[in-house]
C-alpha cells in the first residue's frame, strides 16, 4: 500500500496542485485558519533542519517500540501526521507523503547522523572515566531457537552504576569463541582506548581464555550456579547413580507445575524478584510445588485428582527445597541491577559450600546429592581474584566471610592488583596520599615500598570497624577517597562490574532484534544502530 502511494505521489506535479486537488475540502472547512497558510503552500518544501527534527522524532518513536518500524509507514499513522501538520500549519497544509515521502526511508536516512551523535556522547562518557577502568559484559540470550549476543559497558558515574549497550549480534552456530572475541574488541575499539583496563563478564559459550589476554575475564555467576544445578539434577546423571526417587520427584513436580490448573494466577508468584534470564527453570517447578503445597493439595482435592499428590515424596521434596532455595536466592541477589554485586560472589560461594557440607552428613539420597553439589560447585563456580578484592572493598564484609587462613592470601591479591595498575596513577599526583618522613634511610625505603604496594593502606582500612548496616558503597568510597586513595580507585572500578552478565532488559531487546532479523525489516548494521539508540538515547 505504501509503494502504491509513493508511485501515485511521484508524478511531476507541484505541491500547490496536490493541495488544491486533495485538500480543498479541508481548506473550505477551515477557511479562517488556512487563508494565510494557503499563500505559503507554493513554498511547501520543508527546510533541511526541519526534516532532521522530524527524523529525530521518528527515531525516538521507533526506539520506544521497535514494532513501530512497520507502524510509522502505515496509513493510519500518516493520516495522524497529516492532521497534525494541517493543525500546526507552519508552512501551510500539504500532503505528508508528497513532501516527506516514506517515513521509514526518512528516518533511516538520518539514522547514521543520530547514531554518530549518541555515539560521541557515549564515547565521551566512557573516555572521561576518572577511575581505573570499566566492566564489560558479553552475554547471549536465547529466544526460541535463535539467540543473540549483547555487549554492554559499565562504569560508575557519580554514585551510581551506568550501563551502555554498545552492540548486539545474532549468534551463528559457526561462530567460535575467538570470533566473538574479535567482534567484542572491534566494537570496543570504537568507544574506548585500548589502554583502558577492562573486566569482562561472559557466559559459558564465550572462550574465556581469549578475553583473558585483553583483561580479567569472569564467568557470569548466574550461569555458573545454573551449571551447578543442571549437572547434579541431570536425569542421566541421576539414573546412572540409581537415584530414581529423585527423578520421579522431579517428574511429578513438572507435571503438577505444568498442569492447566496450577498457574501464577491461581497460586500467586513464587517470588517478587525474578531471576536473571540465564537462570534455567529446572528447579522452579520443584520450588513452586514446595512453596504452594497446601494450596495444590486443596486444588486437586476439589478436582478429585489426588493420584499425583499421593505419589509425591514430601520428605524428599522438603530436603531438596532446603538445598535449592538458597541457590536460587543467591542468583537473585547476584543479579541485582540497582547496586554493586561483584563483592557478593565469594561470600555466596562460602555460604553454599557450608550449606552443602552440612547436609552431606545426612543419611540417604540427600547426602549423595550434597556431595554431588559440592563437586559441581568447585568445578563450575570459579572464584577469581577480582571477586576476592571486591569483597574486601565492602566495609560491611571485608574479610569476615572467609576463614582466617585465607586472609593473607586475599590481602596479597589486593596488593598485586594495586601493583598492576599503579602506572596509571603516576600522573594523578593530586590523589596520592602524603607520606610521613621516616627516621632512618633503610626504614624509609621499606616503608615507601610497602606504601607503594598499598599494604599500609590495606591494613589501615581493615583495622577500621565493620559497618553494621548495608552501606551505599560508592557514597562510602567517595567520602574516604583522600584517606584510602588506592583502595578507592579499585572500588570505583571493580564494584561497577556486575556479577551476572545478563540483564532483565536483554530478553525484550533480543526478541525485538530477532524479529527484525526474521522479517528482514532492516540490515544488520541498521538494526545494531537502532538498538544502540534505543538503549542509550532514551
PDB file of N, CA, C and O in Angstrom, residues 466-529:
ATOM      1  N   UNK A 466      33.784  -2.742  61.241  1.00  0.00           N
ATOM      2  CA  UNK A 466      32.845  -3.090  60.179  1.00  0.00           C
ATOM      3  C   UNK A 466      31.581  -2.248  60.281  1.00  0.00           C
ATOM      4  O   UNK A 466      31.157  -1.852  61.366  1.00  0.00           O
ATOM      5  N   UNK A 467      30.984  -1.988  59.123  1.00  0.00           N
ATOM      6  CA  UNK A 467      29.689  -1.322  59.097  1.00  0.00           C
ATOM      7  C   UNK A 467      28.622  -2.312  59.560  1.00  0.00           C
ATOM      8  O   UNK A 467      28.613  -3.469  59.145  1.00  0.00           O
ATOM      9  N   UNK A 468      27.714  -1.850  60.391  1.00  0.00           N
ATOM     10  CA  UNK A 468      26.631  -2.713  60.855  1.00  0.00           C
ATOM     11  C   UNK A 468      25.471  -2.725  59.870  1.00  0.00           C
ATOM     12  O   UNK A 468      24.810  -3.744  59.677  1.00  0.00           O
ATOM     13  N   UNK A 469      25.194  -1.595  59.233  1.00  0.00           N
ATOM     14  CA  UNK A 469      24.117  -1.505  58.237  1.00  0.00           C
ATOM     15  C   UNK A 469      24.732  -1.584  56.847  1.00  0.00           C
ATOM     16  O   UNK A 469      25.929  -1.336  56.646  1.00  0.00           O
ATOM     17  N   UNK A 470      23.910  -1.953  55.881  1.00  0.00           N
ATOM     18  CA  UNK A 470      24.378  -2.045  54.497  1.00  0.00           C
ATOM     19  C   UNK A 470      24.669  -0.650  53.968  1.00  0.00           C
ATOM     20  O   UNK A 470      23.762   0.185  53.878  1.00  0.00           O
ATOM     21  N   UNK A 471      25.925  -0.357  53.597  1.00  0.00           N
ATOM     22  CA  UNK A 471      26.260   0.998  53.166  1.00  0.00           C
ATOM     23  C   UNK A 471      26.019   1.194  51.669  1.00  0.00           C
ATOM     24  O   UNK A 471      25.925   0.237  50.901  1.00  0.00           O
ATOM     25  N   UNK A 472      25.906   2.456  51.277  1.00  0.00           N
ATOM     26  CA  UNK A 472      25.984   2.810  49.864  1.00  0.00           C
ATOM     27  C   UNK A 472      27.469   2.822  49.519  1.00  0.00           C
ATOM     28  O   UNK A 472      28.204   3.725  49.912  1.00  0.00           O
ATOM     29  N   UNK A 473      27.907   1.801  48.797  1.00  0.00           N
ATOM     30  CA  UNK A 473      29.343   1.589  48.624  1.00  0.00           C
ATOM     31  C   UNK A 473      30.031   2.764  47.940  1.00  0.00           C
ATOM     32  O   UNK A 473      31.114   3.186  48.360  1.00  0.00           O
ATOM     33  N   UNK A 474      29.439   3.301  46.892  1.00  0.00           N
ATOM     34  CA  UNK A 474      30.090   4.394  46.177  1.00  0.00           C
ATOM     35  C   UNK A 474      30.076   5.681  46.996  1.00  0.00           C
ATOM     36  O   UNK A 474      31.013   6.485  46.910  1.00  0.00           O
ATOM     37  N   UNK A 475      29.024   5.874  47.771  1.00  0.00           N
ATOM     38  CA  UNK A 475      28.999   7.024  48.661  1.00  0.00           C
ATOM     39  C   UNK A 475      30.095   6.901  49.718  1.00  0.00           C
ATOM     40  O   UNK A 475      30.782   7.880  50.052  1.00  0.00           O
ATOM     41  N   UNK A 476      30.280   5.697  50.241  1.00  0.00           N
ATOM     42  CA  UNK A 476      31.318   5.462  51.248  1.00  0.00           C
ATOM     43  C   UNK A 476      32.701   5.762  50.679  1.00  0.00           C
ATOM     44  O   UNK A 476      33.501   6.490  51.294  1.00  0.00           O
ATOM     45  N   UNK A 477      33.001   5.216  49.505  1.00  0.00           N
ATOM     46  CA  UNK A 477      34.343   5.399  48.941  1.00  0.00           C
ATOM     47  C   UNK A 477      34.559   6.822  48.454  1.00  0.00           C
ATOM     48  O   UNK A 477      35.702   7.281  48.365  1.00  0.00           O
ATOM     49  N   UNK A 478      33.486   7.537  48.134  1.00  0.00           N
ATOM     50  CA  UNK A 478      33.639   8.954  47.813  1.00  0.00           C
ATOM     51  C   UNK A 478      34.085   9.741  49.042  1.00  0.00           C
ATOM     52  O   UNK A 478      34.854  10.704  48.921  1.00  0.00           O
ATOM     53  N   UNK A 479      33.601   9.326  50.207  1.00  0.00           N
ATOM     54  CA  UNK A 479      33.929  10.042  51.439  1.00  0.00           C
ATOM     55  C   UNK A 479      35.342   9.739  51.933  1.00  0.00           C
ATOM     56  O   UNK A 479      35.935  10.567  52.648  1.00  0.00           O
ATOM     57  N   UNK A 480      35.885   8.561  51.612  1.00  0.00           N
ATOM     58  CA  UNK A 480      37.200   8.169  52.145  1.00  0.00           C
ATOM     59  C   UNK A 480      38.268   8.149  51.056  1.00  0.00           C
ATOM     60  O   UNK A 480      39.315   7.517  51.232  1.00  0.00           O
ATOM     61  N   UNK A 481      38.025   8.834  49.938  1.00  0.00           N
ATOM     62  CA  UNK A 481      38.991   8.813  48.835  1.00  0.00           C
ATOM     63  C   UNK A 481      40.346   9.348  49.256  1.00  0.00           C
ATOM     64  O   UNK A 481      41.393   8.781  48.907  1.00  0.00           O
ATOM     65  N   UNK A 482      40.371  10.439  50.007  1.00  0.00           N
ATOM     66  CA  UNK A 482      41.650  11.011  50.425  1.00  0.00           C
ATOM     67  C   UNK A 482      42.365  10.122  51.436  1.00  0.00           C
ATOM     68  O   UNK A 482      43.596  10.084  51.481  1.00  0.00           O
ATOM     69  N   UNK A 483      41.601   9.399  52.237  1.00  0.00           N
ATOM     70  CA  UNK A 483      42.179   8.547  53.270  1.00  0.00           C
ATOM     71  C   UNK A 483      42.690   7.236  52.707  1.00  0.00           C
ATOM     72  O   UNK A 483      43.769   6.746  53.081  1.00  0.00           O
ATOM     73  N   UNK A 484      41.923   6.618  51.817  1.00  0.00           N
ATOM     74  CA  UNK A 484      42.286   5.329  51.212  1.00  0.00           C
ATOM     75  C   UNK A 484      42.287   5.497  49.689  1.00  0.00           C
ATOM     76  O   UNK A 484      41.389   5.011  48.989  1.00  0.00           O
ATOM     77  N   UNK A 485      43.285   6.188  49.181  1.00  0.00           N
ATOM     78  CA  UNK A 485      43.284   6.581  47.772  1.00  0.00           C
ATOM     79  C   UNK A 485      43.319   5.382  46.832  1.00  0.00           C
ATOM     80  O   UNK A 485      42.509   5.270  45.904  1.00  0.00           O
ATOM     81  N   UNK A 486      44.257   4.474  47.055  1.00  0.00           N
ATOM     82  CA  UNK A 486      44.415   3.338  46.140  1.00  0.00           C
ATOM     83  C   UNK A 486      43.207   2.416  46.194  1.00  0.00           C
ATOM     84  O   UNK A 486      42.717   1.947  45.160  1.00  0.00           O
ATOM     85  N   UNK A 487      42.716   2.140  47.377  1.00  0.00           N
ATOM     86  CA  UNK A 487      41.544   1.266  47.504  1.00  0.00           C
ATOM     87  C   UNK A 487      40.307   1.915  46.902  1.00  0.00           C
ATOM     88  O   UNK A 487      39.462   1.229  46.318  1.00  0.00           O
ATOM     89  N   UNK A 488      40.184   3.238  47.039  1.00  0.00           N
ATOM     90  CA  UNK A 488      39.030   3.923  46.454  1.00  0.00           C
ATOM     91  C   UNK A 488      39.028   3.799  44.942  1.00  0.00           C
ATOM     92  O   UNK A 488      37.982   3.600  44.319  1.00  0.00           O
ATOM     93  N   UNK A 489      40.206   3.892  44.333  1.00  0.00           N
ATOM     94  CA  UNK A 489      40.295   3.736  42.885  1.00  0.00           C
ATOM     95  C   UNK A 489      39.890   2.320  42.451  1.00  0.00           C
ATOM     96  O   UNK A 489      39.188   2.143  41.455  1.00  0.00           O
ATOM     97  N   UNK A 490      40.351   1.335  43.204  1.00  0.00           N
ATOM     98  CA  UNK A 490      39.943  -0.040  42.900  1.00  0.00           C
ATOM     99  C   UNK A 490      38.431  -0.210  43.055  1.00  0.00           C
ATOM    100  O   UNK A 490      37.784  -0.896  42.264  1.00  0.00           O
ATOM    101  N   UNK A 491      37.876   0.419  44.085  1.00  0.00           N
ATOM    102  CA  UNK A 491      36.442   0.279  44.355  1.00  0.00           C
ATOM    103  C   UNK A 491      35.607   0.855  43.223  1.00  0.00           C
ATOM    104  O   UNK A 491      34.627   0.244  42.770  1.00  0.00           O
ATOM    105  N   UNK A 492      35.981   2.042  42.739  1.00  0.00           N
ATOM    106  CA  UNK A 492      35.206   2.668  41.667  1.00  0.00           C
ATOM    107  C   UNK A 492      35.351   1.932  40.341  1.00  0.00           C
ATOM    108  O   UNK A 492      34.570   2.164  39.425  1.00  0.00           O
ATOM    109  N   UNK A 493      36.324   1.074  40.244  1.00  0.00           N
ATOM    110  CA  UNK A 493      36.454   0.235  39.047  1.00  0.00           C
ATOM    111  C   UNK A 493      35.741  -1.099  39.230  1.00  0.00           C
ATOM    112  O   UNK A 493      34.806  -1.433  38.502  1.00  0.00           O
ATOM    113  N   UNK A 494      36.163  -1.878  40.235  1.00  0.00           N
ATOM    114  CA  UNK A 494      35.681  -3.252  40.363  1.00  0.00           C
ATOM    115  C   UNK A 494      34.210  -3.325  40.771  1.00  0.00           C
ATOM    116  O   UNK A 494      33.476  -4.216  40.309  1.00  0.00           O
ATOM    117  N   UNK A 495      33.759  -2.429  41.638  1.00  0.00           N
ATOM    118  CA  UNK A 495      32.377  -2.520  42.113  1.00  0.00           C
ATOM    119  C   UNK A 495      31.368  -2.116  41.051  1.00  0.00           C
ATOM    120  O   UNK A 495      30.166  -2.314  41.234  1.00  0.00           O
ATOM    121  N   UNK A 496      31.838  -1.551  39.948  1.00  0.00           N
ATOM    122  CA  UNK A 496      30.934  -1.260  38.825  1.00  0.00           C
ATOM    123  C   UNK A 496      30.709  -2.477  37.943  1.00  0.00           C
ATOM    124  O   UNK A 496      29.795  -2.492  37.113  1.00  0.00           O
ATOM    125  N   UNK A 497      31.549  -3.513  38.124  1.00  0.00           N
ATOM    126  CA  UNK A 497      31.437  -4.728  37.308  1.00  0.00           C
ATOM    127  C   UNK A 497      30.333  -5.604  37.879  1.00  0.00           C
ATOM    128  O   UNK A 497      30.365  -5.951  39.062  1.00  0.00           O
ATOM    129  N   UNK A 498      29.337  -5.998  37.080  1.00  0.00           N
ATOM    130  CA  UNK A 498      28.264  -6.851  37.611  1.00  0.00           C
ATOM    131  C   UNK A 498      28.709  -8.295  37.755  1.00  0.00           C
ATOM    132  O   UNK A 498      29.572  -8.772  37.008  1.00  0.00           O
ATOM    133  N   UNK A 499      28.112  -8.994  38.711  1.00  0.00           N
ATOM    134  CA  UNK A 499      28.417 -10.416  38.879  1.00  0.00           C
ATOM    135  C   UNK A 499      27.722 -11.270  37.831  1.00  0.00           C
ATOM    136  O   UNK A 499      28.187 -12.358  37.487  1.00  0.00           O
ATOM    137  N   UNK A 500      26.599 -10.776  37.318  1.00  0.00           N
ATOM    138  CA  UNK A 500      25.795 -11.509  36.334  1.00  0.00           C
ATOM    139  C   UNK A 500      25.796 -10.729  35.028  1.00  0.00           C
ATOM    140  O   UNK A 500      25.584  -9.510  35.022  1.00  0.00           O
ATOM    141  N   UNK A 501      26.048 -11.427  33.920  1.00  0.00           N
ATOM    142  CA  UNK A 501      26.163 -10.756  32.631  1.00  0.00           C
ATOM    143  C   UNK A 501      24.858 -10.438  31.949  1.00  0.00           C
ATOM    144  O   UNK A 501      24.791  -9.540  31.104  1.00  0.00           O
ATOM    145  N   UNK A 502      23.796 -11.157  32.275  1.00  0.00           N
ATOM    146  CA  UNK A 502      22.500 -10.953  31.615  1.00  0.00           C
ATOM    147  C   UNK A 502      21.624 -10.037  32.456  1.00  0.00           C
ATOM    148  O   UNK A 502      21.580 -10.154  33.675  1.00  0.00           O
ATOM    149  N   UNK A 503      20.924  -9.119  31.808  1.00  0.00           N
ATOM    150  CA  UNK A 503      20.032  -8.195  32.481  1.00  0.00           C
ATOM    151  C   UNK A 503      18.601  -8.489  32.067  1.00  0.00           C
ATOM    152  O   UNK A 503      18.334  -9.128  31.044  1.00  0.00           O
ATOM    153  N   UNK A 504      17.655  -7.983  32.841  1.00  0.00           N
ATOM    154  CA  UNK A 504      16.245  -8.249  32.573  1.00  0.00           C
ATOM    155  C   UNK A 504      15.809  -7.684  31.228  1.00  0.00           C
ATOM    156  O   UNK A 504      14.911  -8.230  30.579  1.00  0.00           O
ATOM    157  N   UNK A 505      16.439  -6.590  30.802  1.00  0.00           N
ATOM    158  CA  UNK A 505      16.053  -5.975  29.531  1.00  0.00           C
ATOM    159  C   UNK A 505      16.573  -6.746  28.327  1.00  0.00           C
ATOM    160  O   UNK A 505      16.175  -6.474  27.194  1.00  0.00           O
ATOM    161  N   UNK A 506      17.475  -7.732  28.565  1.00  0.00           N
ATOM    162  CA  UNK A 506      18.067  -8.466  27.447  1.00  0.00           C
ATOM    163  C   UNK A 506      17.028  -9.260  26.667  1.00  0.00           C
ATOM    164  O   UNK A 506      17.116  -9.369  25.437  1.00  0.00           O
ATOM    165  N   UNK A 507      16.064  -9.830  27.381  1.00  0.00           N
ATOM    166  CA  UNK A 507      15.070 -10.675  26.710  1.00  0.00           C
ATOM    167  C   UNK A 507      14.280  -9.867  25.695  1.00  0.00           C
ATOM    168  O   UNK A 507      14.158 -10.232  24.521  1.00  0.00           O
ATOM    169  N   UNK A 508      13.733  -8.729  26.131  1.00  0.00           N
ATOM    170  CA  UNK A 508      12.939  -7.897  25.241  1.00  0.00           C
ATOM    171  C   UNK A 508      13.777  -7.371  24.086  1.00  0.00           C
ATOM    172  O   UNK A 508      13.334  -7.332  22.929  1.00  0.00           O
ATOM    173  N   UNK A 509      15.017  -6.984  24.382  1.00  0.00           N
ATOM    174  CA  UNK A 509      15.885  -6.453  23.342  1.00  0.00           C
ATOM    175  C   UNK A 509      16.190  -7.507  22.285  1.00  0.00           C
ATOM    176  O   UNK A 509      16.152  -7.237  21.079  1.00  0.00           O
ATOM    177  N   UNK A 510      16.483  -8.731  22.729  1.00  0.00           N
ATOM    178  CA  UNK A 510      16.780  -9.804  21.783  1.00  0.00           C
ATOM    179  C   UNK A 510      15.543 -10.203  20.989  1.00  0.00           C
ATOM    180  O   UNK A 510      15.637 -10.513  19.795  1.00  0.00           O
ATOM    181  N   UNK A 511      14.386 -10.213  21.640  1.00  0.00           N
ATOM    182  CA  UNK A 511      13.153 -10.533  20.922  1.00  0.00           C
ATOM    183  C   UNK A 511      12.925  -9.554  19.773  1.00  0.00           C
ATOM    184  O   UNK A 511      12.592  -9.949  18.654  1.00  0.00           O
ATOM    185  N   UNK A 512      13.121  -8.284  20.049  1.00  0.00           N
ATOM    186  CA  UNK A 512      12.911  -7.278  19.007  1.00  0.00           C
ATOM    187  C   UNK A 512      13.970  -7.376  17.917  1.00  0.00           C
ATOM    188  O   UNK A 512      13.659  -7.255  16.730  1.00  0.00           O
ATOM    189  N   UNK A 513      15.217  -7.611  18.309  1.00  0.00           N
ATOM    190  CA  UNK A 513      16.284  -7.732  17.316  1.00  0.00           C
ATOM    191  C   UNK A 513      16.074  -8.939  16.407  1.00  0.00           C
ATOM    192  O   UNK A 513      16.246  -8.853  15.187  1.00  0.00           O
ATOM    193  N   UNK A 514      15.688 -10.068  17.005  1.00  0.00           N
ATOM    194  CA  UNK A 514      15.462 -11.271  16.198  1.00  0.00           C
ATOM    195  C   UNK A 514      14.221 -11.142  15.330  1.00  0.00           C
ATOM    196  O   UNK A 514      14.163 -11.702  14.224  1.00  0.00           O
ATOM    197  N   UNK A 515      13.201 -10.396  15.815  1.00  0.00           N
ATOM    198  CA  UNK A 515      12.020 -10.144  14.993  1.00  0.00           C
ATOM    199  C   UNK A 515      12.390  -9.329  13.767  1.00  0.00           C
ATOM    200  O   UNK A 515      11.939  -9.618  12.647  1.00  0.00           O
ATOM    201  N   UNK A 516      13.220  -8.312  13.951  1.00  0.00           N
ATOM    202  CA  UNK A 516      13.679  -7.506  12.819  1.00  0.00           C
ATOM    203  C   UNK A 516      14.471  -8.366  11.839  1.00  0.00           C
ATOM    204  O   UNK A 516      14.326  -8.247  10.615  1.00  0.00           O
ATOM    205  N   UNK A 517      15.295  -9.266  12.383  1.00  0.00           N
ATOM    206  CA  UNK A 517      16.116 -10.122  11.524  1.00  0.00           C
ATOM    207  C   UNK A 517      15.250 -11.090  10.718  1.00  0.00           C
ATOM    208  O   UNK A 517      15.462 -11.263   9.511  1.00  0.00           O
ATOM    209  N   UNK A 518      14.256 -11.711  11.385  1.00  0.00           N
ATOM    210  CA  UNK A 518      13.416 -12.683  10.679  1.00  0.00           C
ATOM    211  C   UNK A 518      12.575 -12.019   9.596  1.00  0.00           C
ATOM    212  O   UNK A 518      12.393 -12.572   8.516  1.00  0.00           O
ATOM    213  N   UNK A 519      12.040 -10.839   9.891  1.00  0.00           N
ATOM    214  CA  UNK A 519      11.193 -10.142   8.914  1.00  0.00           C
ATOM    215  C   UNK A 519      12.000  -9.335   7.906  1.00  0.00           C
ATOM    216  O   UNK A 519      11.429  -8.754   6.993  1.00  0.00           O
ATOM    217  N   UNK A 520      13.309  -9.298   8.115  1.00  0.00           N
ATOM    218  CA  UNK A 520      14.202  -8.559   7.227  1.00  0.00           C
ATOM    219  C   UNK A 520      13.753  -7.109   7.075  1.00  0.00           C
ATOM    220  O   UNK A 520      13.757  -6.546   5.963  1.00  0.00           O
ATOM    221  N   UNK A 521      13.390  -6.508   8.190  1.00  0.00           N
ATOM    222  CA  UNK A 521      12.948  -5.120   8.170  1.00  0.00           C
ATOM    223  C   UNK A 521      14.120  -4.166   7.995  1.00  0.00           C
ATOM    224  O   UNK A 521      13.966  -3.085   7.422  1.00  0.00           O
ATOM    225  N   UNK A 522      15.291  -4.558   8.522  1.00  0.00           N
ATOM    226  CA  UNK A 522      16.473  -3.713   8.457  1.00  0.00           C
ATOM    227  C   UNK A 522      17.695  -4.568   8.172  1.00  0.00           C
ATOM    228  O   UNK A 522      17.685  -5.778   8.415  1.00  0.00           O
ATOM    229  N   UNK A 523      18.728  -3.933   7.692  1.00  0.00           N
ATOM    230  CA  UNK A 523      20.006  -4.625   7.557  1.00  0.00           C
ATOM    231  C   UNK A 523      20.608  -4.824   8.946  1.00  0.00           C
ATOM    232  O   UNK A 523      20.248  -4.114   9.893  1.00  0.00           O
ATOM    233  N   UNK A 524      21.518  -5.784   9.108  1.00  0.00           N
ATOM    234  CA  UNK A 524      22.136  -5.977  10.435  1.00  0.00           C
ATOM    235  C   UNK A 524      22.807  -4.712  10.976  1.00  0.00           C
ATOM    236  O   UNK A 524      22.766  -4.442  12.172  1.00  0.00           O
ATOM    237  N   UNK A 525      23.412  -3.912  10.095  1.00  0.00           N
ATOM    238  CA  UNK A 525      24.070  -2.680  10.547  1.00  0.00           C
ATOM    239  C   UNK A 525      23.057  -1.678  11.071  1.00  0.00           C
ATOM    240  O   UNK A 525      23.247  -1.075  12.147  1.00  0.00           O
ATOM    241  N   UNK A 526      21.953  -1.481  10.327  1.00  0.00           N
ATOM    242  CA  UNK A 526      20.930  -0.537  10.778  1.00  0.00           C
ATOM    243  C   UNK A 526      20.237  -1.038  12.042  1.00  0.00           C
ATOM    244  O   UNK A 526      19.889  -0.242  12.927  1.00  0.00           O
ATOM    245  N   UNK A 527      20.022  -2.344  12.130  1.00  0.00           N
ATOM    246  CA  UNK A 527      19.406  -2.902  13.335  1.00  0.00           C
ATOM    247  C   UNK A 527      20.282  -2.645  14.555  1.00  0.00           C
ATOM    248  O   UNK A 527      19.795  -2.252  15.623  1.00  0.00           O
ATOM    249  N   UNK A 528      21.593  -2.841  14.399  1.00  0.00           N
ATOM    250  CA  UNK A 528      22.507  -2.613  15.508  1.00  0.00           C
ATOM    251  C   UNK A 528      22.505  -1.142  15.923  1.00  0.00           C
ATOM    252  O   UNK A 528      22.507  -0.813  17.118  1.00  0.00           O
ATOM    253  N   UNK A 529      22.482  -0.235  14.953  1.00  0.00           N
ATOM    254  CA  UNK A 529      22.457   1.192  15.259  1.00  0.00           C
ATOM    255  C   UNK A 529      21.158   1.581  15.965  1.00  0.00           C
ATOM    256  O   UNK A 529      21.164   2.382  16.910  1.00  0.00           O
TER     257      UNK A 529
END
